[in-house]
Short mmCIF file of C-alpha atoms in Angstrom, two decimals:
data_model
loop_
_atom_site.label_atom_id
_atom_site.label_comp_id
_atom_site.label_asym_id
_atom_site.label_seq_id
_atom_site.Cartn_x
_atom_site.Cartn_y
_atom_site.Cartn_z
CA UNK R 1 127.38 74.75 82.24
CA UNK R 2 131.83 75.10 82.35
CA UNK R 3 133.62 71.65 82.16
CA UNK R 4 137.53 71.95 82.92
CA UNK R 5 139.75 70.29 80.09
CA UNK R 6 143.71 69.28 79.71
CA UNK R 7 143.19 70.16 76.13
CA UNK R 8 139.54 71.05 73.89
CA UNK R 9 139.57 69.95 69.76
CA UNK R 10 137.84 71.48 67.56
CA UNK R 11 136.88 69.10 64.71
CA UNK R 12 136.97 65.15 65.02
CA UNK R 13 138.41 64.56 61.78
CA UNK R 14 141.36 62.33 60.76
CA UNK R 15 143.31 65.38 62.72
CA UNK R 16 141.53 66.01 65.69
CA UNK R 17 140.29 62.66 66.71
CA UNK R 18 143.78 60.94 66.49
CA UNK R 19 145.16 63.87 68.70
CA UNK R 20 142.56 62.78 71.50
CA UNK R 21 143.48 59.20 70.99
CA UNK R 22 147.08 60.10 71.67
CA UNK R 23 146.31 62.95 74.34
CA UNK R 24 144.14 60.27 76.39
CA UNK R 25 147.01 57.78 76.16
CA UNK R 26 149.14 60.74 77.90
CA UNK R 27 146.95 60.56 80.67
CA UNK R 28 145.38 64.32 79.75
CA UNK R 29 141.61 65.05 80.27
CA UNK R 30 140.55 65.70 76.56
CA UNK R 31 136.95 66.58 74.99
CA UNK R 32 136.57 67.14 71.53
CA UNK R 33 133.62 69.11 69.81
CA UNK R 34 132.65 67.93 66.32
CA UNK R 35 129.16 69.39 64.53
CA UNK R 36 128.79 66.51 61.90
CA UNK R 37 130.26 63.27 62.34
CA UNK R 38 132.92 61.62 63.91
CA UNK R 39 135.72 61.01 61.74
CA UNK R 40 135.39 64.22 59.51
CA UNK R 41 135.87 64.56 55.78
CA UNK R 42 138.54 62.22 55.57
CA UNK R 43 135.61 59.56 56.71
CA UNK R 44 132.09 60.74 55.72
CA UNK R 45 132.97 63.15 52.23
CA UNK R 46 136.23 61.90 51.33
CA UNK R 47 139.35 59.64 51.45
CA UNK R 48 136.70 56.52 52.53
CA UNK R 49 133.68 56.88 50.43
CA UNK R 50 135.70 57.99 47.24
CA UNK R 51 137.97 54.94 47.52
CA UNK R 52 135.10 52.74 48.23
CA UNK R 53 133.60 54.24 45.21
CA UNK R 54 137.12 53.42 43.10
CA UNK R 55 137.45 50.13 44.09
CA UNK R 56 133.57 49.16 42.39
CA UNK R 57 134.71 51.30 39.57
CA UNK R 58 138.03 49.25 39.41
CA UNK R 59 135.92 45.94 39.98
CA UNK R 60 133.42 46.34 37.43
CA UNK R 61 136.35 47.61 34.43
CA UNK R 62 138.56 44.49 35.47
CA UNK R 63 135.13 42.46 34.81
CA UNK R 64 134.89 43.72 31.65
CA UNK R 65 138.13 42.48 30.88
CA UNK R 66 137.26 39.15 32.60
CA UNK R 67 137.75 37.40 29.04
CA UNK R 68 141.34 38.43 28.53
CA UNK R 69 142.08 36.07 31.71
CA UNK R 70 140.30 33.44 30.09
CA UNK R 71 136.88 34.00 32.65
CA UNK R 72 133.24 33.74 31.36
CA UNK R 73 131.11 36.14 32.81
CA UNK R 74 128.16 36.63 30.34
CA UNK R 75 127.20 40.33 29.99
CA UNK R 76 128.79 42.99 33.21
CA UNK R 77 126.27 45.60 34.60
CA UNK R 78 126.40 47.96 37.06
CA UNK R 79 123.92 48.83 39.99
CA UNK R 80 124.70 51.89 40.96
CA UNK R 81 122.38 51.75 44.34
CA UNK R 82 124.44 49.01 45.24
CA UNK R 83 127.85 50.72 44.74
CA UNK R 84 126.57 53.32 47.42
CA UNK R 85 125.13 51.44 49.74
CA UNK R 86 128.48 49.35 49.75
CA UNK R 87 130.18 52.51 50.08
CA UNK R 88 127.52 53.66 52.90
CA UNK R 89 127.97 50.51 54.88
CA UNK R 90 132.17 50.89 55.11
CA UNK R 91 132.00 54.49 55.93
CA UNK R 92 129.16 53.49 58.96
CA UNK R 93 131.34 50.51 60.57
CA UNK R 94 134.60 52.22 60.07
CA UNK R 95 132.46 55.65 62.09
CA UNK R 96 131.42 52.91 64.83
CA UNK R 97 134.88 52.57 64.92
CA UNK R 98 136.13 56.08 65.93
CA UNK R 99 132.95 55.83 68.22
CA UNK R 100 134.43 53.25 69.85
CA UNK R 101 137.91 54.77 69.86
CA UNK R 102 136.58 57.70 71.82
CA UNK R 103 134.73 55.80 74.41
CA UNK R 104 137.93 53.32 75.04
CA UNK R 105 140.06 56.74 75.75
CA UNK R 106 137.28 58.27 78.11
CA UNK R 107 137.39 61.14 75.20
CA UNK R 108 134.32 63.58 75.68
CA UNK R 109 132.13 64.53 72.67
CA UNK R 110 130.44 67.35 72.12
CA UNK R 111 127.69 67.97 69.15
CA UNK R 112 128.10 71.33 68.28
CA UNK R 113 129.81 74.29 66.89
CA UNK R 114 132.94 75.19 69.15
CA UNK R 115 134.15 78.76 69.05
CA UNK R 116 136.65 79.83 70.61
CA UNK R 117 136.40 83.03 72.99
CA UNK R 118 138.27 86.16 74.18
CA UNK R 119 139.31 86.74 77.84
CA UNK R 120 136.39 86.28 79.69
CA UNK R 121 135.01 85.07 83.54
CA UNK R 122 136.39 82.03 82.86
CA UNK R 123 139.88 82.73 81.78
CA UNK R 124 141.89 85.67 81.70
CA UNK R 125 143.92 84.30 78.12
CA UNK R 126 141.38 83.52 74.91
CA UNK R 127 140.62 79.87 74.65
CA UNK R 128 137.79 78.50 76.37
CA UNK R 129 135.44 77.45 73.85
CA UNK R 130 131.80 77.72 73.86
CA UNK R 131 129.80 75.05 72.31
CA UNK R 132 126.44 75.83 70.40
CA UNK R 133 124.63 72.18 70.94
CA UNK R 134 123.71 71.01 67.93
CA UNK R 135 120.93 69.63 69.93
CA UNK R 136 119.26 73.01 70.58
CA UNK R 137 120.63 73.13 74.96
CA UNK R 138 121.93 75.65 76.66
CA UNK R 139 125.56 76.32 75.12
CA UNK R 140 128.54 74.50 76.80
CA UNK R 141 131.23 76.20 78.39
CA UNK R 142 134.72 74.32 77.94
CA UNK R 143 137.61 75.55 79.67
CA UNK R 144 140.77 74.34 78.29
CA UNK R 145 144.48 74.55 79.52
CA UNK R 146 145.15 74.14 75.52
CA UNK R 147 143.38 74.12 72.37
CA UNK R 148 143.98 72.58 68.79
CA UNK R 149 142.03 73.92 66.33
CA UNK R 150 141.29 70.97 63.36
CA UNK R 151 138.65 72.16 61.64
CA UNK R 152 139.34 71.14 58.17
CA UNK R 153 138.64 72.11 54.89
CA UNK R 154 135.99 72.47 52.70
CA UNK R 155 135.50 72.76 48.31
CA UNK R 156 136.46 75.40 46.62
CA UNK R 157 134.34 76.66 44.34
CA UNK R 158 134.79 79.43 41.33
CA UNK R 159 132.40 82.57 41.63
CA UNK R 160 129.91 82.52 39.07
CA UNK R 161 129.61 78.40 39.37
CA UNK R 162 127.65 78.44 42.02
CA UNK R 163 127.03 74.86 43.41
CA UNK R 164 123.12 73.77 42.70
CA UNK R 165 123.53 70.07 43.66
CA UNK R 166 121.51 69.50 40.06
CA UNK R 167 123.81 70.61 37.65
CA UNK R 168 126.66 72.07 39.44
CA UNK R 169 128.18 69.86 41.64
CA UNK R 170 131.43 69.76 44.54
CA UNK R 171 133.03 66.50 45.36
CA UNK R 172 130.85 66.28 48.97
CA UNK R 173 127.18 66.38 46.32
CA UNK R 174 129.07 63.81 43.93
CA UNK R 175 129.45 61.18 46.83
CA UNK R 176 125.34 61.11 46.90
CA UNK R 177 124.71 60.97 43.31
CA UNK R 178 121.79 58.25 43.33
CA UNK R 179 122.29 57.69 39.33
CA UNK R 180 125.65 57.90 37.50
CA UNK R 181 125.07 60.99 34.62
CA UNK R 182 125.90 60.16 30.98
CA UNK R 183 128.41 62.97 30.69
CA UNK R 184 129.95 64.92 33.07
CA UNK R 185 132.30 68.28 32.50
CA UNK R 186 135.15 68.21 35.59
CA UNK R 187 136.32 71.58 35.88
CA UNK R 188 140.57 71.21 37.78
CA UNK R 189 142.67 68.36 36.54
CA UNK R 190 144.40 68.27 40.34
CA UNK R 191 144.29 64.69 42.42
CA UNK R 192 140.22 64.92 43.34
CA UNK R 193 139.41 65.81 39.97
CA UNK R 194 141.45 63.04 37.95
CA UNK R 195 140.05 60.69 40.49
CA UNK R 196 136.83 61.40 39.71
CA UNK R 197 137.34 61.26 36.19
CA UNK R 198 139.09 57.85 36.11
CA UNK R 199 136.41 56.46 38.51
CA UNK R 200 133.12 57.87 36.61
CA UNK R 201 134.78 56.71 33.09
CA UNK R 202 135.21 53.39 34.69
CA UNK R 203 131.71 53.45 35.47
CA UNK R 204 130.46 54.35 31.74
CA UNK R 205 130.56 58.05 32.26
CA UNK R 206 131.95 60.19 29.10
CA UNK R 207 134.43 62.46 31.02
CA UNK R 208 136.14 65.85 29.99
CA UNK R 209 138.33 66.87 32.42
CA UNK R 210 138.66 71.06 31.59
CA UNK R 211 142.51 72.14 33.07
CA UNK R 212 143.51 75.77 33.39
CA UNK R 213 147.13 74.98 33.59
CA UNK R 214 148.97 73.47 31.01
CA UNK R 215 148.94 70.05 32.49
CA UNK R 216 146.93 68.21 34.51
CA UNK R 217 148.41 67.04 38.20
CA UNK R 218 150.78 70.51 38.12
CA UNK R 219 152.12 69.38 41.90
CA UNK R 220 153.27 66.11 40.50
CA UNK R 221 156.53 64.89 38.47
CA UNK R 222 156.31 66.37 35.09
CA UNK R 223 157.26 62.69 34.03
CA UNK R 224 154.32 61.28 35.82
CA UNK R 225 151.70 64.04 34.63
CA UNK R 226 152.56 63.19 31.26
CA UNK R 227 152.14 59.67 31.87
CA UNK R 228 149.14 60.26 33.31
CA UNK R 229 147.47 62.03 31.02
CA UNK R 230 148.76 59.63 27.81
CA UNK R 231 146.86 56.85 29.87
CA UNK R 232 143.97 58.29 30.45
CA UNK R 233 143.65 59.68 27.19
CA UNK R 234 143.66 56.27 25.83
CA UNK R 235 141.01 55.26 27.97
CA UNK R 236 139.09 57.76 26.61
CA UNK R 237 139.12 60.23 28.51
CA UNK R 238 139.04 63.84 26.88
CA UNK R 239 141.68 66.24 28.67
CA UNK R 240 141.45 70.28 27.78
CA UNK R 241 144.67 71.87 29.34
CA UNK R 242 145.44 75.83 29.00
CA UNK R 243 141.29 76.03 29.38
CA UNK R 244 140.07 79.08 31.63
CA UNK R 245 136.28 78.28 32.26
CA UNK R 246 134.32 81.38 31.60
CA UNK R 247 131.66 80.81 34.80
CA UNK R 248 129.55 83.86 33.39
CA UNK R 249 128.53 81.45 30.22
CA UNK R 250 127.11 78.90 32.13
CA UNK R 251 123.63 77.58 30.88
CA UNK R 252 121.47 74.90 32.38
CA UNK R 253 118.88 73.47 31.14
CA UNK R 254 118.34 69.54 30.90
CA UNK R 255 122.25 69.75 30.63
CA UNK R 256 124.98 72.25 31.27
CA UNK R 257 127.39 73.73 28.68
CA UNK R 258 129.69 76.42 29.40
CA UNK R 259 132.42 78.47 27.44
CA UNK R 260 136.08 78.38 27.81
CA UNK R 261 138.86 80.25 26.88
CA UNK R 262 141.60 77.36 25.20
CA UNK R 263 145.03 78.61 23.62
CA UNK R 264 143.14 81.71 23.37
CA UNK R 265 140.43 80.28 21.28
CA UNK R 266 136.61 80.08 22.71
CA UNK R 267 135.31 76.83 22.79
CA UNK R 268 132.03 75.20 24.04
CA UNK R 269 131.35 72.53 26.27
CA UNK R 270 128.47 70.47 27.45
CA UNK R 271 127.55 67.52 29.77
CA UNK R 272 124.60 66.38 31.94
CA UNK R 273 126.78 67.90 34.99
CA UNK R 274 129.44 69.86 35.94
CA UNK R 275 131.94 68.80 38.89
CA UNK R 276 134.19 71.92 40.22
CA UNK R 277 137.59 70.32 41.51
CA UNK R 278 139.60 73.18 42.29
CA UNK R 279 140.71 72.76 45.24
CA UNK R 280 139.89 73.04 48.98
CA UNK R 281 139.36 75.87 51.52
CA UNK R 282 140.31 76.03 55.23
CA UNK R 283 137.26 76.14 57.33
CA UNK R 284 138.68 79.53 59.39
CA UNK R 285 135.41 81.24 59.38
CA UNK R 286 132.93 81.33 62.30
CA UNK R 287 135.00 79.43 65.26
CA UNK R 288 136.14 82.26 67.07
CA UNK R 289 140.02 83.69 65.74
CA UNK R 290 139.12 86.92 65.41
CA UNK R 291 138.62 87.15 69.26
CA UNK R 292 142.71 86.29 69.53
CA UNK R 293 145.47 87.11 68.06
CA UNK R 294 146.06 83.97 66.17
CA UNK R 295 147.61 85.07 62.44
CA UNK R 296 145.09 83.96 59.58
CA UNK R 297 147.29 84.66 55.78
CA UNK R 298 146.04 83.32 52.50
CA UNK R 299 143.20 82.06 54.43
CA UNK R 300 145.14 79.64 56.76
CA UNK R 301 146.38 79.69 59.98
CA UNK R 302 149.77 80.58 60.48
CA UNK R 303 151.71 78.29 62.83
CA UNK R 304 155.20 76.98 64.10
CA UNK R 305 156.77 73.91 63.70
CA UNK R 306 155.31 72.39 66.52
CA UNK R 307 152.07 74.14 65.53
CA UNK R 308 151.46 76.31 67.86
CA UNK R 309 149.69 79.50 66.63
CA UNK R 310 150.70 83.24 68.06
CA UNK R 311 148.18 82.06 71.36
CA UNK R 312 151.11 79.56 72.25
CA UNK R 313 148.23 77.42 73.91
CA UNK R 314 146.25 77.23 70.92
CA UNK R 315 147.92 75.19 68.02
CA UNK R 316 146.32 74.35 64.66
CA UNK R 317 146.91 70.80 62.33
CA UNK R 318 145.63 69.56 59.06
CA UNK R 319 143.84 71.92 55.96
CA UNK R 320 143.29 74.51 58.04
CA UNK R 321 146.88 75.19 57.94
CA UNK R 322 147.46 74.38 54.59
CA UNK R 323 150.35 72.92 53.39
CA UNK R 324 149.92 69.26 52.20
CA UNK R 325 146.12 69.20 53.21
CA UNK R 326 146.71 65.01 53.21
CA UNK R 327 144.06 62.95 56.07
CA UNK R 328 147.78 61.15 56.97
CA UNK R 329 149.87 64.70 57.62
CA UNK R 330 146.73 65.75 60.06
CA UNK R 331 146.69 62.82 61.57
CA UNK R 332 150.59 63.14 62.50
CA UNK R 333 150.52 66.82 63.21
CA UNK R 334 148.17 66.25 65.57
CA UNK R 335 150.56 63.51 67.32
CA UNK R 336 153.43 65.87 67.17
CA UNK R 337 151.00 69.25 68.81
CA UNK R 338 149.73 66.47 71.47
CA UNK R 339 153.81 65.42 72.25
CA UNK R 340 154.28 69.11 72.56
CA UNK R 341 151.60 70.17 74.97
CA UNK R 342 152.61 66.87 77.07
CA UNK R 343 156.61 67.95 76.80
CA UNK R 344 157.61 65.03 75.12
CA UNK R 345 160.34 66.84 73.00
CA UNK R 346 158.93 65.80 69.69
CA UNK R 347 160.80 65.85 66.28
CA UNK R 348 159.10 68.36 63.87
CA UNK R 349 157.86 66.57 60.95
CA UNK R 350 160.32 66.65 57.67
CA UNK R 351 157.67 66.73 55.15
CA UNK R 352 159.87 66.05 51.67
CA UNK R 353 159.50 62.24 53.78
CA UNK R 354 155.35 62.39 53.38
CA UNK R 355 153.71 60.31 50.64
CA UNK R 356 151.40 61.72 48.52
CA UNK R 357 149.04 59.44 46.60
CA UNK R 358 146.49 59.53 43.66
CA UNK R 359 143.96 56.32 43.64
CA UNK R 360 142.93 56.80 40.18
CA UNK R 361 143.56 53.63 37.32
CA UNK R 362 146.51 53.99 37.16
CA UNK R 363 147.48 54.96 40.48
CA UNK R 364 150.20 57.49 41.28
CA UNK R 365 151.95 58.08 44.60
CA UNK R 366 155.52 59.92 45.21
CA UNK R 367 157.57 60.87 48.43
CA UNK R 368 160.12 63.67 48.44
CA UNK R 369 160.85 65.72 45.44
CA UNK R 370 160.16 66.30 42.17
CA UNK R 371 163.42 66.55 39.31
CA UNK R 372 162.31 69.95 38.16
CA UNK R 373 162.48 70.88 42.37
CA UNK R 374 165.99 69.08 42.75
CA UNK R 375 167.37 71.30 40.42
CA UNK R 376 165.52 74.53 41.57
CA UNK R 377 167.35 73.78 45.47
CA UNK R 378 170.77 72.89 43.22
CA UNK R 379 171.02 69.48 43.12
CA UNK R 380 173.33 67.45 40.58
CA UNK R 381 170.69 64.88 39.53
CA UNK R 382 171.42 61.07 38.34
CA UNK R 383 167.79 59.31 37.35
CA UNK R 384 166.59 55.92 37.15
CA UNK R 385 163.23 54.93 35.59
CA UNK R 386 162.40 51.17 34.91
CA UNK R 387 158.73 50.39 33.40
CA UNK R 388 156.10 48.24 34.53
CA UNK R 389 156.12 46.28 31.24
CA UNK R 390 158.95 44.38 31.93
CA UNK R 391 158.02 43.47 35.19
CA UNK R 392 156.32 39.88 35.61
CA UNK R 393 153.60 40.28 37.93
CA UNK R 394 152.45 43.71 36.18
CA UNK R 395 151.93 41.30 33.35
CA UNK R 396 149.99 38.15 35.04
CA UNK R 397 147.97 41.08 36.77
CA UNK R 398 147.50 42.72 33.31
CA UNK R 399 148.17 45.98 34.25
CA UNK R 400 151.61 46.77 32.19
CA UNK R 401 151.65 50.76 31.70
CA UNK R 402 153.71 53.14 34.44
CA UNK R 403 156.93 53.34 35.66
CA UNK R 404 158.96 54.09 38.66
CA UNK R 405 161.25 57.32 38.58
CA UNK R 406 164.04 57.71 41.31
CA UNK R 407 165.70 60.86 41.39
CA UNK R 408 169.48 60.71 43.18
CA UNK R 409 172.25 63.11 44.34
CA UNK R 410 174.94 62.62 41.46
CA UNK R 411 177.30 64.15 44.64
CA UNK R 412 176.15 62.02 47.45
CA UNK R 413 173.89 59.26 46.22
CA UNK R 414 170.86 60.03 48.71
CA UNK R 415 167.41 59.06 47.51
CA UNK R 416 166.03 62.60 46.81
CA UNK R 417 162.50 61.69 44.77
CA UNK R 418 160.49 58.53 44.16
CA UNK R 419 157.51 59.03 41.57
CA UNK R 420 154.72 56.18 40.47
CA UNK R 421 152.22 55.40 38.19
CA UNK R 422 150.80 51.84 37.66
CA UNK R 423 149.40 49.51 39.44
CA UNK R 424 149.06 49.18 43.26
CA UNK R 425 151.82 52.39 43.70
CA UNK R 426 149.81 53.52 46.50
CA UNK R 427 150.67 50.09 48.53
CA UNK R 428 154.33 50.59 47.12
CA UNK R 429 154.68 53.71 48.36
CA UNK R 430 156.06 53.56 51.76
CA UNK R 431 158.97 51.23 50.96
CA UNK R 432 160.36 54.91 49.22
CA UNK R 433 159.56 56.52 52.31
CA UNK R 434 161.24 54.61 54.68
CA UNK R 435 164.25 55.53 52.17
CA UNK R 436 163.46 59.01 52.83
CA UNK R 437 163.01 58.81 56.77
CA UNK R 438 166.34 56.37 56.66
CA UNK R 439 168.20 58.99 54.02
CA UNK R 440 169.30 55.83 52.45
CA UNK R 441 171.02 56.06 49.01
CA UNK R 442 169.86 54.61 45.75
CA UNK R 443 172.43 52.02 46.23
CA UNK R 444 170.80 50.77 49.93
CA UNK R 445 167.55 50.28 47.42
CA UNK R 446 168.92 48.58 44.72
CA UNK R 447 170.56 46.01 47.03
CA UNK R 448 167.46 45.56 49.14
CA UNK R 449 166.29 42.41 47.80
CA UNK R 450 162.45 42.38 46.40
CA UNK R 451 161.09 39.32 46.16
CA UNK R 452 159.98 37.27 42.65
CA UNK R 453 157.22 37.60 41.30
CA UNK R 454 156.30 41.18 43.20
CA UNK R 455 155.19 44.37 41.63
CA UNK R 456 157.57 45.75 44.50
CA UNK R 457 160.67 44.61 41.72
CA UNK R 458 160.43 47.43 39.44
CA UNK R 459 161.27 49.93 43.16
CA UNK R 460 164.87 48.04 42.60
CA UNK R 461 165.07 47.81 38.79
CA UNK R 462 164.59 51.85 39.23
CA UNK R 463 167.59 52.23 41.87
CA UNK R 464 169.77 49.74 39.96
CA UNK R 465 168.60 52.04 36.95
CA UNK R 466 170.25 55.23 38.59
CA UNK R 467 173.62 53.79 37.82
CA UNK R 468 172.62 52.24 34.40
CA UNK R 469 172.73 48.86 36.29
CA UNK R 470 168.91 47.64 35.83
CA UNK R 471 168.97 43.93 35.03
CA UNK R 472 165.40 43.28 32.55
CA UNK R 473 165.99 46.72 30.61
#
């Protein structure tokens, strides 16, 4: 069977699904083909269930503390089965959702593996896709005037760790963990694996979170990885930096120990499991590029600013084209590819305005640039960093350690960097990027007014701090 399409996705993440949504609202005839779930990673193996997950850890620590607010709660426990079936229950109404978001457009599904084909009988340029059912029909022919390809990423793993979903684990087998271990080893100190090890400590777990580099968070302000890493280490977390993880010394038995190389010292480590966070892989295998000419380097798809790949009919968003592999950045590329193919002159996407955030306790989140970055593109910078201890509400909420950096122009004044850690940054975040988006100087933030008592003060103690100004220092 052949079905004639505006436009075919492949993958109904975050990405792909969004650029139906907006392709249907341009009036085009869109199908998408998906061979899990709708709604992708983002919904089913990451952003959702790992916040859902962070939140109960969150919940049950601040219950612990219930007596430092003057509450009586007898003796906390967890139940883990609960915390996952919680977690199961937002991940299946928010799916229902995107279910219902595709009907409401008139957005065909497909079950299946899509893969693109060469010039064939049914069109003389590579693109129409063929679709193996995923429930065992005949395979569907779609034939597309354009493509996107969002297929997504998947975990990384190290060779010689292979994942055994016992005692080698990837954040996707974490997610289903029916018991929480009583010691875990997380090999990466990036954003997935210093989420996972504030959220298992927070649920009991002893973590040791094994970093090759010589801090944890390397993509983030040097200030804030520094700050990170002091908190967490006084939570009790253990933190090995300058580590390289010898896989070849694994051992499992009824635990897992493995060797690494630290400061050029061999040491030994061992925990009931090991979680690999090291990263994620574009899912370019097995969909069909090798029968165009689409460029694949590093193993992602090369693509313009408008992200359309060497096939100018066939563009590519989100992991699989590297590049700040964030649900929110696929979710806009695929706006901006969608206002291309419908010649709607869209504005390519600055992306020192995206924010990047961390949900760990404490939380982290930044937009634009980093001070050690400034410098590298030549900047004269002027800084201003104001804590979260002498801010009000960070006190009645209890949570008083962070700070908010802004980095300036000393020439110009423009906003070039905001970096967070402490409480709720994450919700703070887009105040900075609005900044960013506006080009606003530090100045324009300082004499925003932020309302008493806010967590949102300390964003205008920072910009009055550029200038030495800040008012509670």
């Amino acid at each position: 069977m052949a079905e004639e399409y505006d436009l075919v996705i492949l993958g109904a993440g975050t990405g792909g699904y969004v650029a139906a949504i907006r392709a249907a609202q341009h009036g085009l005839k869109v199908a998408v083909v998906e061979k899990e779930k709708l709604g992708g990673t983002c919904l089913h193996k990451g952003c959702i269930p790992s916040k859902a997950l962070l939140r109960s850890a969150e919940v049950f620590e601040t219950a612990k503390r219930a007596d430092d607010f003057g509450v009586q709660t007898g003796e906390v426990s967890l139940d883990f089965t609960k915390v996952q079936k919680r977690k199961e229950s937002i991940v299946d109404q928010l799916h229902r959702g995107v279910q219902h978001l595709m009907k409401k457009g008139k957005i065909d599904v497909f079950e299946g593996t899509g893969r693109i084909l060469g010039p064939s009988i049914f069109s003389p340029t590579p693109g129409t896709i063929s679709v193996e059912m995923a429930n065992g029909d005949e395979n569907m022919m779609l034939i597309p005037q354009n493509v996107i390809v969002a297929t997504g990423s998947s975990p990384r793993t190290l060779p010689g760790l292979e994942v055994d979903g016992t005692h080698v684990l990837t954040s996707d087998e974490a997610l289903q963990l029916e018991t929480l271990p009583a010691s875990i080893l997380i090999v990466g100190g990036g954003v997935i694996g210093i989420e996972w090890a504030s959220m298992l400590h927070d649920f009991g777990v002893d973590v040791t979170v094994i970093e090759y580099g010589p801090q944890i968070l390397p993509t983030e302000d040097k200030d804030i990885s520094k700050e990170a890493a002091k908190i967490l280490k006084k939570k009790g977390i253990k933190i090995v930096t300058n580590a390289k993880v010898m896989a070849d010394t694994i051992e499992k038995g009824d635990s897992v120990s493995i060797k690494a190389d630290v400061n050029g010292k061999e040491e030994t480590f061992t925990a009931e499991k090991l979680l690999v966070s090291v990263g994620r892989t574009a899912n370019v295998k097995d969909i069909g590029l090798e029968n165009t000419d689409i460029q694949v380097e590093n193993g992602v798809i090369l693509v313009n600013e408008f992200y359309q790949t060497k096939e100018s009919h066939i563009y590519a968003i989100g992991d699989v084209i590297g590049g700040l592999q964030l649900a929110h950045v696929a979710s806009h590329e695929g706006i901006i590819a969608v206002d291309h193919i419908a010649r709607k002159n869209p504005d390519p996407i600055d992306y020192d305005t995206v924010s990047k955030c961390i949900y760990s306790h404490p939380e982290m989140a930044s937009v634009g640039i980093t001070e050690e970055e400034a410098k590298k593109r030549g900047h004269n910078v002027k800084i201003g960093q104001f804590p979260f201890k002498a801010i009000g509400k960070a006190l009645v909420f209890g949570e008083t350690d962070g700070f908010v950096k802004i980095i300036a122009d000393a020439d110009n004044d423009d906003v070039l960097g905001v970096h967070m850690i402490g409480p709720h940054v994450t919700d703070m975040i887009s105040e900075a990027a609005l900044a960013k988006v506006l080009d606003a100087a530090h100045f324009e933030v300082a004499h925003t007014i932020h309302p008493h008592p806010t967590l949102s003060e300390v964003i205008g103690e920072a910009a009055l701090a550029v200038e030495g100004k800040a008012i509670h220092s």
